[in-house]
């Protein structure tokens, strides 16, 4: 069940979709992407909160658009909306606790880099961008 009306989250979803992220809506879509055993996948757990708007989404877009090395696939789920898809992503993110927004990088089906909410709200934008670019450089 959705926490927010769709008209409210539609432009927030679109922000990442326009940057090349695929919106995953079901647990099956999540598993199809995250169970892939080849390549890199960047997962953004999107949110309506202020730190998602001011830091997480801008950092994601900047890091992806300005990096020579980048993940092969970009996907997102929306916390508070498609709860089953978000729950499935969070299963893949264990042992990390639920966190939104959050950003995860998978390589060959394994979680290799995690940025939790406290890393986002407690840092400035360029530090998050640099963190992501460093992960891309190392794993992509």
PDB file of C-alpha atoms in Angstrom:
ATOM      1  CA  UNK A   1       0.000   0.000   0.000  1.00  0.00           C
ATOM      2  CA  UNK A   2       1.335   3.415  -0.953  1.00  0.00           C
ATOM      3  CA  UNK A   3       2.108   5.957   1.743  1.00  0.00           C
ATOM      4  CA  UNK A   4       1.993   8.973  -0.564  1.00  0.00           C
ATOM      5  CA  UNK A   5      -0.317   9.947  -3.419  1.00  0.00           C
ATOM      6  CA  UNK A   6       1.184   9.092  -6.815  1.00  0.00           C
ATOM      7  CA  UNK A   7       0.834  12.682  -8.074  1.00  0.00           C
ATOM      8  CA  UNK A   8       3.221  13.730  -5.294  1.00  0.00           C
ATOM      9  CA  UNK A   9       5.926  11.165  -6.042  1.00  0.00           C
ATOM     10  CA  UNK A  10       5.652  11.129  -9.855  1.00  0.00           C
ATOM     11  CA  UNK A  11       8.033  14.084 -10.373  1.00  0.00           C
ATOM     12  CA  UNK A  12      10.439  12.660  -7.786  1.00  0.00           C
ATOM     13  CA  UNK A  13      10.468   9.307  -9.607  1.00  0.00           C
ATOM     14  CA  UNK A  14      10.923  11.085 -12.926  1.00  0.00           C
ATOM     15  CA  UNK A  15      14.019  12.889 -11.635  1.00  0.00           C
ATOM     16  CA  UNK A  16      15.987   9.617 -11.583  1.00  0.00           C
ATOM     17  CA  UNK A  17      14.254   8.077 -14.594  1.00  0.00           C
ATOM     18  CA  UNK A  18      15.354  11.037 -16.706  1.00  0.00           C
ATOM     19  CA  UNK A  19      18.901  10.405 -15.469  1.00  0.00           C
ATOM     20  CA  UNK A  20      18.807   6.844 -16.817  1.00  0.00           C
ATOM     21  CA  UNK A  21      17.464   4.893 -13.836  1.00  0.00           C
ATOM     22  CA  UNK A  22      14.880   2.167 -14.344  1.00  0.00           C
ATOM     23  CA  UNK A  23      12.023   2.260 -11.824  1.00  0.00           C
ATOM     24  CA  UNK A  24      11.475  -1.231 -10.375  1.00  0.00           C
ATOM     25  CA  UNK A  25       7.879  -1.773  -9.276  1.00  0.00           C
ATOM     26  CA  UNK A  26       7.656  -5.431  -8.224  1.00  0.00           C
ATOM     27  CA  UNK A  27       9.710  -7.958  -6.240  1.00  0.00           C
ATOM     28  CA  UNK A  28      10.073  -9.998  -9.432  1.00  0.00           C
ATOM     29  CA  UNK A  29      11.631  -7.041 -11.256  1.00  0.00           C
ATOM     30  CA  UNK A  30      14.023  -6.514  -8.335  1.00  0.00           C
ATOM     31  CA  UNK A  31      15.102 -10.164  -8.286  1.00  0.00           C
ATOM     32  CA  UNK A  32      15.521 -10.244 -12.069  1.00  0.00           C
ATOM     33  CA  UNK A  33      18.024  -7.383 -11.837  1.00  0.00           C
ATOM     34  CA  UNK A  34      19.798  -8.128  -8.550  1.00  0.00           C
ATOM     35  CA  UNK A  35      20.149 -11.860  -9.079  1.00  0.00           C
ATOM     36  CA  UNK A  36      22.088 -11.204 -12.285  1.00  0.00           C
ATOM     37  CA  UNK A  37      25.507 -12.742 -11.807  1.00  0.00           C
ATOM     38  CA  UNK A  38      27.387 -10.573 -14.326  1.00  0.00           C
ATOM     39  CA  UNK A  39      28.052  -6.854 -14.296  1.00  0.00           C
ATOM     40  CA  UNK A  40      27.376  -3.934 -12.014  1.00  0.00           C
ATOM     41  CA  UNK A  41      24.074  -2.505 -10.803  1.00  0.00           C
ATOM     42  CA  UNK A  42      23.556   0.737  -8.894  1.00  0.00           C
ATOM     43  CA  UNK A  43      20.408   0.714  -6.748  1.00  0.00           C
ATOM     44  CA  UNK A  44      18.879   3.908  -5.385  1.00  0.00           C
ATOM     45  CA  UNK A  45      16.236   3.649  -2.673  1.00  0.00           C
ATOM     46  CA  UNK A  46      14.448   6.911  -3.403  1.00  0.00           C
ATOM     47  CA  UNK A  47      12.447   8.905  -0.881  1.00  0.00           C
ATOM     48  CA  UNK A  48      10.380  12.061  -0.436  1.00  0.00           C
ATOM     49  CA  UNK A  49      12.634  13.310   2.368  1.00  0.00           C
ATOM     50  CA  UNK A  50      14.755  16.429   2.174  1.00  0.00           C
ATOM     51  CA  UNK A  51      18.103  14.632   2.159  1.00  0.00           C
ATOM     52  CA  UNK A  52      16.994  12.643  -0.894  1.00  0.00           C
ATOM     53  CA  UNK A  53      16.072  15.861  -2.689  1.00  0.00           C
ATOM     54  CA  UNK A  54      19.084  17.909  -1.625  1.00  0.00           C
ATOM     55  CA  UNK A  55      21.789  15.258  -1.604  1.00  0.00           C
ATOM     56  CA  UNK A  56      21.010  11.702  -2.714  1.00  0.00           C
ATOM     57  CA  UNK A  57      19.385  12.327  -6.101  1.00  0.00           C
ATOM     58  CA  UNK A  58      21.732  15.170  -7.099  1.00  0.00           C
ATOM     59  CA  UNK A  59      24.767  13.097  -6.034  1.00  0.00           C
ATOM     60  CA  UNK A  60      23.548  10.089  -8.024  1.00  0.00           C
ATOM     61  CA  UNK A  61      23.006  12.169 -11.147  1.00  0.00           C
ATOM     62  CA  UNK A  62      26.340  13.991 -10.829  1.00  0.00           C
ATOM     63  CA  UNK A  63      28.345  10.835 -10.140  1.00  0.00           C
ATOM     64  CA  UNK A  64      26.822   8.896 -13.037  1.00  0.00           C
ATOM     65  CA  UNK A  65      26.997  11.739 -15.548  1.00  0.00           C
ATOM     66  CA  UNK A  66      30.593  12.723 -14.764  1.00  0.00           C
ATOM     67  CA  UNK A  67      32.260   9.323 -14.329  1.00  0.00           C
ATOM     68  CA  UNK A  68      34.219   7.496 -16.993  1.00  0.00           C
ATOM     69  CA  UNK A  69      33.581   4.213 -15.213  1.00  0.00           C
ATOM     70  CA  UNK A  70      29.987   3.658 -14.183  1.00  0.00           C
ATOM     71  CA  UNK A  71      27.592   0.822 -13.399  1.00  0.00           C
ATOM     72  CA  UNK A  72      26.149  -1.112 -16.320  1.00  0.00           C
ATOM     73  CA  UNK A  73      22.624  -0.800 -14.933  1.00  0.00           C
ATOM     74  CA  UNK A  74      20.922   1.923 -12.881  1.00  0.00           C
ATOM     75  CA  UNK A  75      17.739   1.059 -10.974  1.00  0.00           C
ATOM     76  CA  UNK A  76      15.570   2.616  -8.309  1.00  0.00           C
ATOM     77  CA  UNK A  77      12.735   1.744  -5.945  1.00  0.00           C
ATOM     78  CA  UNK A  78      10.640   4.237  -4.014  1.00  0.00           C
ATOM     79  CA  UNK A  79      10.370   3.902  -0.226  1.00  0.00           C
ATOM     80  CA  UNK A  80       6.811   4.265   0.996  1.00  0.00           C
ATOM     81  CA  UNK A  81       5.310   3.306  -2.343  1.00  0.00           C
ATOM     82  CA  UNK A  82       5.878  -0.147  -3.877  1.00  0.00           C
ATOM     83  CA  UNK A  83       6.424  -1.749  -0.496  1.00  0.00           C
ATOM     84  CA  UNK A  84       6.953  -5.285  -1.816  1.00  0.00           C
ATOM     85  CA  UNK A  85       9.638  -4.156  -4.287  1.00  0.00           C
ATOM     86  CA  UNK A  86      11.343  -2.078  -1.594  1.00  0.00           C
ATOM     87  CA  UNK A  87      11.214  -5.004   0.842  1.00  0.00           C
ATOM     88  CA  UNK A  88      12.833  -7.236  -1.797  1.00  0.00           C
ATOM     89  CA  UNK A  89      15.652  -4.706  -2.342  1.00  0.00           C
ATOM     90  CA  UNK A  90      16.167  -4.561   1.409  1.00  0.00           C
ATOM     91  CA  UNK A  91      16.549  -8.354   1.505  1.00  0.00           C
ATOM     92  CA  UNK A  92      19.403  -7.985  -0.965  1.00  0.00           C
ATOM     93  CA  UNK A  93      20.922  -5.221   1.195  1.00  0.00           C
ATOM     94  CA  UNK A  94      21.228  -7.339   4.334  1.00  0.00           C
ATOM     95  CA  UNK A  95      22.943  -7.096   6.786  1.00  0.00           C
ATOM     96  CA  UNK A  96      22.335  -3.355   6.437  1.00  0.00           C
ATOM     97  CA  UNK A  97      19.168  -2.139   8.165  1.00  0.00           C
ATOM     98  CA  UNK A  98      16.380  -0.459   6.181  1.00  0.00           C
ATOM     99  CA  UNK A  99      17.455   3.019   5.177  1.00  0.00           C
ATOM    100  CA  UNK A 100      15.905   5.552   2.838  1.00  0.00           C
ATOM    101  CA  UNK A 101      17.304   7.134   0.968  1.00  0.00           C
ATOM    102  CA  UNK A 102      20.191   4.771   0.407  1.00  0.00           C
ATOM    103  CA  UNK A 103      22.463   3.783  -2.461  1.00  0.00           C
ATOM    104  CA  UNK A 104      23.961   0.362  -3.131  1.00  0.00           C
ATOM    105  CA  UNK A 105      26.364  -0.974  -5.728  1.00  0.00           C
ATOM    106  CA  UNK A 106      26.251  -4.652  -6.725  1.00  0.00           C
ATOM    107  CA  UNK A 107      28.892  -6.446  -8.745  1.00  0.00           C
ATOM    108  CA  UNK A 108      28.260  -9.892 -10.185  1.00  0.00           C
ATOM    109  CA  UNK A 109      25.295 -10.322  -7.839  1.00  0.00           C
ATOM    110  CA  UNK A 110      27.157  -9.303  -4.670  1.00  0.00           C
ATOM    111  CA  UNK A 111      26.710  -6.123  -2.636  1.00  0.00           C
ATOM    112  CA  UNK A 112      30.078  -4.332  -2.793  1.00  0.00           C
ATOM    113  CA  UNK A 113      29.319  -0.767  -1.652  1.00  0.00           C
ATOM    114  CA  UNK A 114      26.609   0.761   0.542  1.00  0.00           C
ATOM    115  CA  UNK A 115      25.705   4.346   1.379  1.00  0.00           C
ATOM    116  CA  UNK A 116      23.127   4.554   4.154  1.00  0.00           C
ATOM    117  CA  UNK A 117      20.906   7.509   5.019  1.00  0.00           C
ATOM    118  CA  UNK A 118      23.228   8.692   7.782  1.00  0.00           C
ATOM    119  CA  UNK A 119      26.061   8.880   5.225  1.00  0.00           C
ATOM    120  CA  UNK A 120      23.825  11.044   3.033  1.00  0.00           C
ATOM    121  CA  UNK A 121      22.318  13.439   5.549  1.00  0.00           C
ATOM    122  CA  UNK A 122      25.611  13.779   7.429  1.00  0.00           C
ATOM    123  CA  UNK A 123      27.724  14.729   4.393  1.00  0.00           C
ATOM    124  CA  UNK A 124      27.883  17.444   1.805  1.00  0.00           C
ATOM    125  CA  UNK A 125      26.914  16.758  -1.786  1.00  0.00           C
ATOM    126  CA  UNK A 126      30.424  16.550  -3.250  1.00  0.00           C
ATOM    127  CA  UNK A 127      31.547  14.072  -0.617  1.00  0.00           C
ATOM    128  CA  UNK A 128      28.717  11.749  -1.644  1.00  0.00           C
ATOM    129  CA  UNK A 129      29.588  12.230  -5.329  1.00  0.00           C
ATOM    130  CA  UNK A 130      33.248  11.438  -4.589  1.00  0.00           C
ATOM    131  CA  UNK A 131      32.228   8.380  -2.562  1.00  0.00           C
ATOM    132  CA  UNK A 132      30.169   7.070  -5.491  1.00  0.00           C
ATOM    133  CA  UNK A 133      32.849   7.820  -8.055  1.00  0.00           C
ATOM    134  CA  UNK A 134      35.414   6.003  -5.931  1.00  0.00           C
ATOM    135  CA  UNK A 135      33.126   2.961  -5.782  1.00  0.00           C
ATOM    136  CA  UNK A 136      32.603   3.126  -9.571  1.00  0.00           C
ATOM    137  CA  UNK A 137      36.363   3.352 -10.128  1.00  0.00           C
ATOM    138  CA  UNK A 138      36.998   0.350  -7.906  1.00  0.00           C
ATOM    139  CA  UNK A 139      34.158  -1.942  -8.997  1.00  0.00           C
ATOM    140  CA  UNK A 140      32.967  -0.959 -12.487  1.00  0.00           C
TER     141      UNK A 140
END
